[in-house]
JSON list of C-alpha atoms in Angstrom, two decimals:
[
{"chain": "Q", "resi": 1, "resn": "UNK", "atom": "CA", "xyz": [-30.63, 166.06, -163.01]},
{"chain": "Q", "resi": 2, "resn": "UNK", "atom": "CA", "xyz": [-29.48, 167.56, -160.03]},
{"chain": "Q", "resi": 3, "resn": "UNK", "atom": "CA", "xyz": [-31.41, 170.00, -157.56]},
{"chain": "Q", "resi": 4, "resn": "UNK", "atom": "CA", "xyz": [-29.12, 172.95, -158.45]},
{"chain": "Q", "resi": 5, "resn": "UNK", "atom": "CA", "xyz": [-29.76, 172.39, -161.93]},
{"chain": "Q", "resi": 6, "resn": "UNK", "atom": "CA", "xyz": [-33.34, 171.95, -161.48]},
{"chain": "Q", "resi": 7, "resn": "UNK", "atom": "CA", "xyz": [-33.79, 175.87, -159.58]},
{"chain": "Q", "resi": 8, "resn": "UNK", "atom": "CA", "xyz": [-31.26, 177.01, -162.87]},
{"chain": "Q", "resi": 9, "resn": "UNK", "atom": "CA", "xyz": [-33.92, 175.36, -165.10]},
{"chain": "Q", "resi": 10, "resn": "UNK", "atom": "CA", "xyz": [-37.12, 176.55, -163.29]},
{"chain": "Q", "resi": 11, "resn": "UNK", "atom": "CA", "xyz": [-35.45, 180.09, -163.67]},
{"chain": "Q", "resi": 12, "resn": "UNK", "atom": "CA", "xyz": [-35.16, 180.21, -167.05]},
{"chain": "Q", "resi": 13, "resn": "UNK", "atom": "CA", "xyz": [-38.25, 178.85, -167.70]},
{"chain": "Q", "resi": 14, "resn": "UNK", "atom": "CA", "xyz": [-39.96, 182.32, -165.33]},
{"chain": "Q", "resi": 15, "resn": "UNK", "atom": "CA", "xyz": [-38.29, 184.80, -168.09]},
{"chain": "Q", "resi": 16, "resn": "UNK", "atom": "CA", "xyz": [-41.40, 183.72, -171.00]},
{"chain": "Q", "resi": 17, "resn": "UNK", "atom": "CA", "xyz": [-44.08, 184.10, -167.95]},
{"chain": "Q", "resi": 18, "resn": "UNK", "atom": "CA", "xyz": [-42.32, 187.07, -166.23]},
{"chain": "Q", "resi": 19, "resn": "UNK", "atom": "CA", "xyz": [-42.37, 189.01, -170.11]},
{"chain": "Q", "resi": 20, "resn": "UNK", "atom": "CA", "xyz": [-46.20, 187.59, -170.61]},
{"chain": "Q", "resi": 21, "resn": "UNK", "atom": "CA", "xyz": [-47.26, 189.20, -167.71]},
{"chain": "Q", "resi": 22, "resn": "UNK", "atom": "CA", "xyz": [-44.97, 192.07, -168.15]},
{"chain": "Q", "resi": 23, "resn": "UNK", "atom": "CA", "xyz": [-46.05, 192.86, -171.80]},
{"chain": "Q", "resi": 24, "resn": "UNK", "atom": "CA", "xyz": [-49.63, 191.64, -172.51]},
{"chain": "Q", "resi": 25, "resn": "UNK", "atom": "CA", "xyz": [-52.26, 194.46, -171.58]},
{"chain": "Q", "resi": 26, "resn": "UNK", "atom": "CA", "xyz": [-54.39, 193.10, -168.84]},
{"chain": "Q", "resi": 27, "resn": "UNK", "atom": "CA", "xyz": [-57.00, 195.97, -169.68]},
{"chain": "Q", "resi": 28, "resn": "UNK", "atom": "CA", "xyz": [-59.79, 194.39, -167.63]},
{"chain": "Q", "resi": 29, "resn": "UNK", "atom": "CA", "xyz": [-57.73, 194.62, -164.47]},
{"chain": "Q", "resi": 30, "resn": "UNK", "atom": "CA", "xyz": [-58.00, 198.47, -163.18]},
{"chain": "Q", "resi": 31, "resn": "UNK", "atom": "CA", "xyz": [-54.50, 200.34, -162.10]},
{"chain": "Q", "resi": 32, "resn": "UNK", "atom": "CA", "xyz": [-53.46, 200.70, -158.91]},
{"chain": "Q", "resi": 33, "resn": "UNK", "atom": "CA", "xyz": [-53.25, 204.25, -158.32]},
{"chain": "Q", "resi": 34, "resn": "UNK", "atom": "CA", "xyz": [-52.34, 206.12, -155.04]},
{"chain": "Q", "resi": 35, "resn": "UNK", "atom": "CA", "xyz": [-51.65, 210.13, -154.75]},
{"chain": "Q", "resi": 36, "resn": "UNK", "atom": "CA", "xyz": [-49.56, 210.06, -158.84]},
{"chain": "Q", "resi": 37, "resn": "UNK", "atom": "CA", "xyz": [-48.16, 206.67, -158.57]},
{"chain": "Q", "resi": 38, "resn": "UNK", "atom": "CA", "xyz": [-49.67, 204.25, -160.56]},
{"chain": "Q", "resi": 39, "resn": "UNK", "atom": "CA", "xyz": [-49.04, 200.43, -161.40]},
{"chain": "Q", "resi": 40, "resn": "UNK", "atom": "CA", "xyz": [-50.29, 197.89, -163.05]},
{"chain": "Q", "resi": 41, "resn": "UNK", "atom": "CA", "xyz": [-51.38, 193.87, -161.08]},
{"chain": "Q", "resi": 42, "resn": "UNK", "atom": "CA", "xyz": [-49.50, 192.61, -164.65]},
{"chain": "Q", "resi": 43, "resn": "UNK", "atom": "CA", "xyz": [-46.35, 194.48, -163.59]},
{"chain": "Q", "resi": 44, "resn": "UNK", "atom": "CA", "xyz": [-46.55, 193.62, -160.07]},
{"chain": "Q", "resi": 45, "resn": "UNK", "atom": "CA", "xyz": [-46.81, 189.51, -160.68]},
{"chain": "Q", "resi": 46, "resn": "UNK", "atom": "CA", "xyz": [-43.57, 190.11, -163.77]},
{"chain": "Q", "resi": 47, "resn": "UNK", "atom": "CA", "xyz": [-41.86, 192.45, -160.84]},
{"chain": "Q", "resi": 48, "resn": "UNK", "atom": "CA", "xyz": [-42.24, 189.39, -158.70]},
{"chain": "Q", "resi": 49, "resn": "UNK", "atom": "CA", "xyz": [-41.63, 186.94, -161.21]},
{"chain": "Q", "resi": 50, "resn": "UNK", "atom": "CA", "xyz": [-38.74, 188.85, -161.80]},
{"chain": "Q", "resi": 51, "resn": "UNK", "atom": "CA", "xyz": [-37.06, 188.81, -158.22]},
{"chain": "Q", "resi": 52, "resn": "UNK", "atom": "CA", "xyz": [-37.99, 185.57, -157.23]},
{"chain": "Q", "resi": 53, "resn": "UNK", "atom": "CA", "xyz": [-36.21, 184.13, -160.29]},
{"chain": "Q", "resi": 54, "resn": "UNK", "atom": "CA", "xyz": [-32.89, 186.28, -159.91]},
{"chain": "Q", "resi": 55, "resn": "UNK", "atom": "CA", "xyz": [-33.11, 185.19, -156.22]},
{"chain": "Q", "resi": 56, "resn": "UNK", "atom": "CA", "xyz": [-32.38, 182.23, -157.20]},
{"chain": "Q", "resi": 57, "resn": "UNK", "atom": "CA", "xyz": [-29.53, 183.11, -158.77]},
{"chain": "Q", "resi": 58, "resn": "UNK", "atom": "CA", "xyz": [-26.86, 182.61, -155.91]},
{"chain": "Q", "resi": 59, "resn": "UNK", "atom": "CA", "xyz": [-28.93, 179.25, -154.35]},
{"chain": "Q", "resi": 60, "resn": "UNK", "atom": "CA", "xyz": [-27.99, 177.62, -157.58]},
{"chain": "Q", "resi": 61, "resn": "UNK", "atom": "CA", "xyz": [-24.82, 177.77, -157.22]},
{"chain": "Q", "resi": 62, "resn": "UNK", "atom": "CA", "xyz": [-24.13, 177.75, -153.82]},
{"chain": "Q", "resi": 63, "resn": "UNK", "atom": "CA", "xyz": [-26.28, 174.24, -153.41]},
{"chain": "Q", "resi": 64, "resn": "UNK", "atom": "CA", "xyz": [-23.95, 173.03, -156.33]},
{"chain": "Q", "resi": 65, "resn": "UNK", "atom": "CA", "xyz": [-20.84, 173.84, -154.49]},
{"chain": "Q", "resi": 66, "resn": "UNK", "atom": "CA", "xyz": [-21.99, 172.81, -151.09]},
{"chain": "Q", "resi": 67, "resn": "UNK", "atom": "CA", "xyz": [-23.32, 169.69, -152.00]},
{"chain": "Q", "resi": 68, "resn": "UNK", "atom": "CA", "xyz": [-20.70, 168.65, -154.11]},
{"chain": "Q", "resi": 69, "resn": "UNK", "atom": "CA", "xyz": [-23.20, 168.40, -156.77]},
{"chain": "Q", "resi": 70, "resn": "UNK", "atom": "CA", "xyz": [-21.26, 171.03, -159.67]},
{"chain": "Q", "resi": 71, "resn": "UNK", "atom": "CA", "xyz": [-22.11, 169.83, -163.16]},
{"chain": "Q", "resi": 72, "resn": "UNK", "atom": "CA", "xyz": [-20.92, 171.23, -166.41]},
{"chain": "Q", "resi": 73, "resn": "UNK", "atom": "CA", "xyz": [-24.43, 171.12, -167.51]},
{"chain": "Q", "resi": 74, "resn": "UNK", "atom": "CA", "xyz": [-24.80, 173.94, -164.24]},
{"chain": "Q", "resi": 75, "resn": "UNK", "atom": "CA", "xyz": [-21.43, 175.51, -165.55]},
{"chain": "Q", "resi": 76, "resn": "UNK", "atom": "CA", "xyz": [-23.62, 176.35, -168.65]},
{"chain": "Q", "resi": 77, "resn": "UNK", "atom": "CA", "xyz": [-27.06, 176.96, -167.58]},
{"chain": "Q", "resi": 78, "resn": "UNK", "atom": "CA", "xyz": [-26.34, 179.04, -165.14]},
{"chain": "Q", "resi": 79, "resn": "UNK", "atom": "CA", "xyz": [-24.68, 182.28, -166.52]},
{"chain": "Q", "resi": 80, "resn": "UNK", "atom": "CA", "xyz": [-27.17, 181.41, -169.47]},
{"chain": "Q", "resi": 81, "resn": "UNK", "atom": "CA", "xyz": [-30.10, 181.50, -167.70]},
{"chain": "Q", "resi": 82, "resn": "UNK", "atom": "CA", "xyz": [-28.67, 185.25, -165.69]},
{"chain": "Q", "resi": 83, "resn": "UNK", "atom": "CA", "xyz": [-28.50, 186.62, -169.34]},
{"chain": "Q", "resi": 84, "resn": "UNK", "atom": "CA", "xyz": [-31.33, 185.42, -170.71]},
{"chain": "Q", "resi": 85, "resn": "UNK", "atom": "CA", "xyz": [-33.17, 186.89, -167.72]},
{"chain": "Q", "resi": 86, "resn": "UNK", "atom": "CA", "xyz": [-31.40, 190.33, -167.95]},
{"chain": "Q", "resi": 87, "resn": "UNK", "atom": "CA", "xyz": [-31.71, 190.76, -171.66]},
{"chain": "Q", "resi": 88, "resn": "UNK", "atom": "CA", "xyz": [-35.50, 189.87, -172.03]},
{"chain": "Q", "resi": 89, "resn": "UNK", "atom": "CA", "xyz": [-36.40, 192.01, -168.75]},
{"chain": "Q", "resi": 90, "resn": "UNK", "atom": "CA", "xyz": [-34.38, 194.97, -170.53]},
{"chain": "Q", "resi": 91, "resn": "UNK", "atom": "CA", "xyz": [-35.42, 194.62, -173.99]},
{"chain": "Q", "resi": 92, "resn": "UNK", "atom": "CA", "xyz": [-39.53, 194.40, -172.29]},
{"chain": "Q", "resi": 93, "resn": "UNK", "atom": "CA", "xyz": [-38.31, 197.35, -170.62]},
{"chain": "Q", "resi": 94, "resn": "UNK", "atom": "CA", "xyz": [-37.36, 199.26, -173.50]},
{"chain": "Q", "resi": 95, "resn": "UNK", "atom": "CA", "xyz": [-40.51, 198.48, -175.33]},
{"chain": "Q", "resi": 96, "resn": "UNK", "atom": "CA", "xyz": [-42.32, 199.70, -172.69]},
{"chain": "Q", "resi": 97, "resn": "UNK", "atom": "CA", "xyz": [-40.22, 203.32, -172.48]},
{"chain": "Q", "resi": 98, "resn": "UNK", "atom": "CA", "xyz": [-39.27, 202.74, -168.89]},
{"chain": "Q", "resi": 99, "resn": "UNK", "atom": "CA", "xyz": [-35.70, 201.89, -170.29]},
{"chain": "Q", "resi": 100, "resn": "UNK", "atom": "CA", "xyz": [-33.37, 204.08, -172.52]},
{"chain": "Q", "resi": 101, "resn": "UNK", "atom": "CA", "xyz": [-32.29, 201.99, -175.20]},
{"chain": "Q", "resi": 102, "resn": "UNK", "atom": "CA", "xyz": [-28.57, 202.44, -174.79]},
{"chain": "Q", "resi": 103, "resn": "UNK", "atom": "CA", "xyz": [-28.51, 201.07, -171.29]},
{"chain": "Q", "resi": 104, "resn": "UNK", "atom": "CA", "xyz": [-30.01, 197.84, -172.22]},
{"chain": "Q", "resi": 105, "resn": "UNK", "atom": "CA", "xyz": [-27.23, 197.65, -175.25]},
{"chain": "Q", "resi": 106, "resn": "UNK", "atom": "CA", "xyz": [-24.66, 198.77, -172.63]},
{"chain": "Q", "resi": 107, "resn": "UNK", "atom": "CA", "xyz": [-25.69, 196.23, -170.48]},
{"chain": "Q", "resi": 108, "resn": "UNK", "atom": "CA", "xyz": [-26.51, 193.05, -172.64]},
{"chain": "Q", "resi": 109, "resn": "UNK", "atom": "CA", "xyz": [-23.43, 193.65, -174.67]},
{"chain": "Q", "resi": 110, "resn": "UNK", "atom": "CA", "xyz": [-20.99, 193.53, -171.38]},
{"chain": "Q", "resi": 111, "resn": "UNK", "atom": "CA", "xyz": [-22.72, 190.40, -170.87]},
{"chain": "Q", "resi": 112, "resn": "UNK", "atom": "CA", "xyz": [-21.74, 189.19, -174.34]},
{"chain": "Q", "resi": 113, "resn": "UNK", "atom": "CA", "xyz": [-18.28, 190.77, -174.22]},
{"chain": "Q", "resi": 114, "resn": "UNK", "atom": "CA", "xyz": [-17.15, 188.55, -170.69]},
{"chain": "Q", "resi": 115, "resn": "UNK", "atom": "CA", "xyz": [-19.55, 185.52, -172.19]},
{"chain": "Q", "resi": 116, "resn": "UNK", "atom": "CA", "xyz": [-16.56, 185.63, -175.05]},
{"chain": "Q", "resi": 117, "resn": "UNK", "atom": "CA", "xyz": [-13.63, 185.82, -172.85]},
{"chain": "Q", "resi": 118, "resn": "UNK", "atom": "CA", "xyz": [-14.85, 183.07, -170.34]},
{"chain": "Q", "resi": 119, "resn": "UNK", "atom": "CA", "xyz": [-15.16, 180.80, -173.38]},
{"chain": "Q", "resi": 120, "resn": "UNK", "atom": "CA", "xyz": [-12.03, 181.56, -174.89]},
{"chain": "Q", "resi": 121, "resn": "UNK", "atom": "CA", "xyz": [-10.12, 181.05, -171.67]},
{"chain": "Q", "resi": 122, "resn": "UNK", "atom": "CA", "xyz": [-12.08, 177.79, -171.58]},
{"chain": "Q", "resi": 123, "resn": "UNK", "atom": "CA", "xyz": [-10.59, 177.01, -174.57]},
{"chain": "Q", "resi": 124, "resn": "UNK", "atom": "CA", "xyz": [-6.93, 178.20, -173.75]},
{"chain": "Q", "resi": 125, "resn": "UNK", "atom": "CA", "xyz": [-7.45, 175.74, -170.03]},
{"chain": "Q", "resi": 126, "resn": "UNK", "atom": "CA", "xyz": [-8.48, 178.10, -167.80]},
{"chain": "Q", "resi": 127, "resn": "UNK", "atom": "CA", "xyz": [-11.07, 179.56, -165.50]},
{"chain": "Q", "resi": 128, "resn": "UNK", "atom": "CA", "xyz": [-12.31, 183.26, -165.64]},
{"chain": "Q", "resi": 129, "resn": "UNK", "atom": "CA", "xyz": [-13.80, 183.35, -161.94]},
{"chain": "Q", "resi": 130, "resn": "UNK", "atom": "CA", "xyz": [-16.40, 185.74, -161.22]},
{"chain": "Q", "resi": 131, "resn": "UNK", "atom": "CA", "xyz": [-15.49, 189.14, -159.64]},
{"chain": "Q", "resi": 132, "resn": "UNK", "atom": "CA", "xyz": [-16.25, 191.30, -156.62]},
{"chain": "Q", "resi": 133, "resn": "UNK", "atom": "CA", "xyz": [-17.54, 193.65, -159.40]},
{"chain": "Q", "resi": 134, "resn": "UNK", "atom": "CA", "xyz": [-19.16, 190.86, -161.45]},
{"chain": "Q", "resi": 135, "resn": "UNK", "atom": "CA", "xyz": [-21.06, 190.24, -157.84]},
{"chain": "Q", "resi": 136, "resn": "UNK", "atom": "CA", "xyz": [-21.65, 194.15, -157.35]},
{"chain": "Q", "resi": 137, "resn": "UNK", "atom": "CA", "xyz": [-22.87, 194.56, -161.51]},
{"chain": "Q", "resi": 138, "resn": "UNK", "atom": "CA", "xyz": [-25.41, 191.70, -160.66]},
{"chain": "Q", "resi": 139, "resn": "UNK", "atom": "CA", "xyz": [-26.55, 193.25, -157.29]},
{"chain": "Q", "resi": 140, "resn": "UNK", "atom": "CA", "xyz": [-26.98, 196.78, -159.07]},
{"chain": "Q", "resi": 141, "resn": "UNK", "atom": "CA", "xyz": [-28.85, 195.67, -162.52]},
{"chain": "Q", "resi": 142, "resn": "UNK", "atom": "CA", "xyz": [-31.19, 193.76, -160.16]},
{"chain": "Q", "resi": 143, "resn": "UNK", "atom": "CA", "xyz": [-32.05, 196.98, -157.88]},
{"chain": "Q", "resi": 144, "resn": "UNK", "atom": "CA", "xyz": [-32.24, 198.86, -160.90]},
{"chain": "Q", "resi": 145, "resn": "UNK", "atom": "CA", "xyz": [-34.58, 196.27, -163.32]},
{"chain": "Q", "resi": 146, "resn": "UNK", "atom": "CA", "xyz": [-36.79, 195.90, -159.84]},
{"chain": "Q", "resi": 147, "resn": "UNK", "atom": "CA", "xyz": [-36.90, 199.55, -159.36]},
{"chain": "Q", "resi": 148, "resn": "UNK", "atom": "CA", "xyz": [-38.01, 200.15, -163.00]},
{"chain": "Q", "resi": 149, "resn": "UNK", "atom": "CA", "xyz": [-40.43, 197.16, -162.89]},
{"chain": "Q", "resi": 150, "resn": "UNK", "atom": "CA", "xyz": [-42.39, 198.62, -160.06]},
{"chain": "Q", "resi": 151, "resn": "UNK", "atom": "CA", "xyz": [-42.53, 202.22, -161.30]},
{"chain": "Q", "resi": 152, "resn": "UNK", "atom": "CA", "xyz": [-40.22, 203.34, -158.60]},
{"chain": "Q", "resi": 153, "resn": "UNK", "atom": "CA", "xyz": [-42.25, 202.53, -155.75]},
{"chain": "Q", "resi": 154, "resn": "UNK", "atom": "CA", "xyz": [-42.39, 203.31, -152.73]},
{"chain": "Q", "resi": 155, "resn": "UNK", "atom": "CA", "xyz": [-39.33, 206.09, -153.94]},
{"chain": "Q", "resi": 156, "resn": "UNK", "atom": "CA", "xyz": [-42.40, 207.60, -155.95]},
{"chain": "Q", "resi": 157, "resn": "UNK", "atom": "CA", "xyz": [-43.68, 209.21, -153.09]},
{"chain": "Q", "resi": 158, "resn": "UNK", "atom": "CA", "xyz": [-41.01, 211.05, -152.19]},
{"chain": "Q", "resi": 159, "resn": "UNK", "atom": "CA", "xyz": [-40.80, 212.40, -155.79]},
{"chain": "Q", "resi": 160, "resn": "UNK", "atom": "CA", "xyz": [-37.40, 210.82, -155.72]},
{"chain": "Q", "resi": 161, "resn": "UNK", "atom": "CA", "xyz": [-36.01, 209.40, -159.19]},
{"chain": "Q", "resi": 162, "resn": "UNK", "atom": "CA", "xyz": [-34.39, 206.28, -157.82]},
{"chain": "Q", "resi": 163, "resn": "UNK", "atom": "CA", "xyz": [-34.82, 203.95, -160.50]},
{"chain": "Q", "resi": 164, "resn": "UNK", "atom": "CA", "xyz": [-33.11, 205.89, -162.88]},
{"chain": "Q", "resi": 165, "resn": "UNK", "atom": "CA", "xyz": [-30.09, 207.36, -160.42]},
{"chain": "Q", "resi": 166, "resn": "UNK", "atom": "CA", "xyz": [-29.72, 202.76, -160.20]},
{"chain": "Q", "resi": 167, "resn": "UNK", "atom": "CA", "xyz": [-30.09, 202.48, -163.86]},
{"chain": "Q", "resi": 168, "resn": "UNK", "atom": "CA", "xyz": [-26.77, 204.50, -164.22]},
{"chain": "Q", "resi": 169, "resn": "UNK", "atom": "CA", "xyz": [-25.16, 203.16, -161.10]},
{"chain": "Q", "resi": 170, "resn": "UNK", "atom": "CA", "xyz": [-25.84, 199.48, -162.67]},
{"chain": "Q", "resi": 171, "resn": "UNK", "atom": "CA", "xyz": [-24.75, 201.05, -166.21]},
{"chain": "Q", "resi": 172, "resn": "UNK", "atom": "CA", "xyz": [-21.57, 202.34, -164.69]},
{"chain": "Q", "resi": 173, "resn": "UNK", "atom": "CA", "xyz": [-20.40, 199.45, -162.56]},
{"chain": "Q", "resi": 174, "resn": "UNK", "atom": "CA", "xyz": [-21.67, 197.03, -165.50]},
{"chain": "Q", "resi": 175, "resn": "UNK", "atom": "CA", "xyz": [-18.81, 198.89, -167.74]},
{"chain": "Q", "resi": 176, "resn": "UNK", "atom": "CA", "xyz": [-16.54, 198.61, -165.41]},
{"chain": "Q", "resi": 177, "resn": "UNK", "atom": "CA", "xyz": [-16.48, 194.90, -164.07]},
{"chain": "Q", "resi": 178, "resn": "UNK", "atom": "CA", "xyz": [-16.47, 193.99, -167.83]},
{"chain": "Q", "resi": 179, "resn": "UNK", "atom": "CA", "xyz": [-12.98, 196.35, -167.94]},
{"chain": "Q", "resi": 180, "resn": "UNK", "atom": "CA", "xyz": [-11.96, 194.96, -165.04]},
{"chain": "Q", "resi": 181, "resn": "UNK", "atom": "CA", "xyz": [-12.50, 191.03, -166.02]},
{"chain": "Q", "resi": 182, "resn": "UNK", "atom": "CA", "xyz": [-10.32, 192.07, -169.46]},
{"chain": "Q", "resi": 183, "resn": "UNK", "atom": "CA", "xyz": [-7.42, 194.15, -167.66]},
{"chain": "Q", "resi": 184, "resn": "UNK", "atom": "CA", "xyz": [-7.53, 191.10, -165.96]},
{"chain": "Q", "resi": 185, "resn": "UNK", "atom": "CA", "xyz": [-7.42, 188.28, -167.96]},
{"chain": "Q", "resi": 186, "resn": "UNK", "atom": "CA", "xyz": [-5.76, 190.34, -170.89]},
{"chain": "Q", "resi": 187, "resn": "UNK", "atom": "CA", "xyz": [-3.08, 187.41, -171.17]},
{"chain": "Q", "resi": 188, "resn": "UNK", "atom": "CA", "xyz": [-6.09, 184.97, -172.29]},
{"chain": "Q", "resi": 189, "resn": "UNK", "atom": "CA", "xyz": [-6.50, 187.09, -175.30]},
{"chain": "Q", "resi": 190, "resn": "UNK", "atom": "CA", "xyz": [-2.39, 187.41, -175.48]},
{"chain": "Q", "resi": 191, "resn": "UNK", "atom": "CA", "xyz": [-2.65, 191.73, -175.49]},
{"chain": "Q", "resi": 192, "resn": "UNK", "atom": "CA", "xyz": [-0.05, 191.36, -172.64]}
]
């Protein structure tokens, strides 16, 4: 096993530690709290867990290429181990109210939705290459899931809501790279 394949692995093996620490109550570790904001050390280590692992998301790939080392075992881990990363950190999300539930559907199901044309253009011979908007919707959800995992900080102090104004900017360009991979590759799925 390659190294590239090695960093995919080690990320999706961070999701089950990032949602331990995320969603088991540490109640014998006090809050820290500063002038209304208030976190939690659990949140802080899954917030971390969190980045480090979707920073690792481009170094995958981009040892692969330059390495010559591309595998299709990396062709599949990798855009598994991105979902499985996003889903779980939304879903912990949800459970924990910081998350409307729609958002996360929104989200996961966009995921699913290109997931199924990639494959099916695999099928037909061909490649569905990632997007300046598949690049931006990554960029966005991660700002946004980051933002949310750390309780808004340090935006809490100015009393300025800007994990949830990223929550709909992620939303929003998450519905609209999956549009724009369909429009197009609509001659995959023969609509043209």
């Amino acid at each position: 096993m390659n190294l590239a394949n090695k960093i995919t692995l080690v990320r999706i093996f961070l999701v089950p530690i990032m949602m331990f620490f995320l969603l088991v109550n540490f109640d014998y570790l006090p809050a820290i709290e500063l002038e209304g904001f208030s976190i939690t050390y659990n949140q802080i280590i899954a917030a971390l867990i969190f980045i480090i692992a979707a920073s690792t998301d481009g170094l995958d790939g981009y040892i692969a290429r330059k390495r010559k080392m591309v595998t299709n075992l990396g062709k599949l881990l990798d855009p598994l181990a991105d979902k499985l990363l996003v889903a779980a950190v939304l879903i912990s999300l949800v459970e924990m109210q910081k998350c409307d539930a729609w958002i996360a559907v929104v989200i996961i199901s966009r995921e699913f939705a290109v997931t199924g044309l990639r494959q099916v253009a695999l099928l037909e011979g061909t490649v569905v290459a990632a997007s300046k908007w598949g690049k931006w919707k990554t960029a966005t959800q991660i700002t946004a899931i980051a933002a949310m995992l750390l309780n808004n900080f340090p935006f809490a102090f100015l009393h300025f809501r800007f994990d949830i104004l990223a929550t709909w900017v992620a939303a929003l360009i998450t519905v609209y790279s999956g549009i724009d991979y369909f429009v197009k590759n609509k001659n995959v799925l023969h609509l043209s």
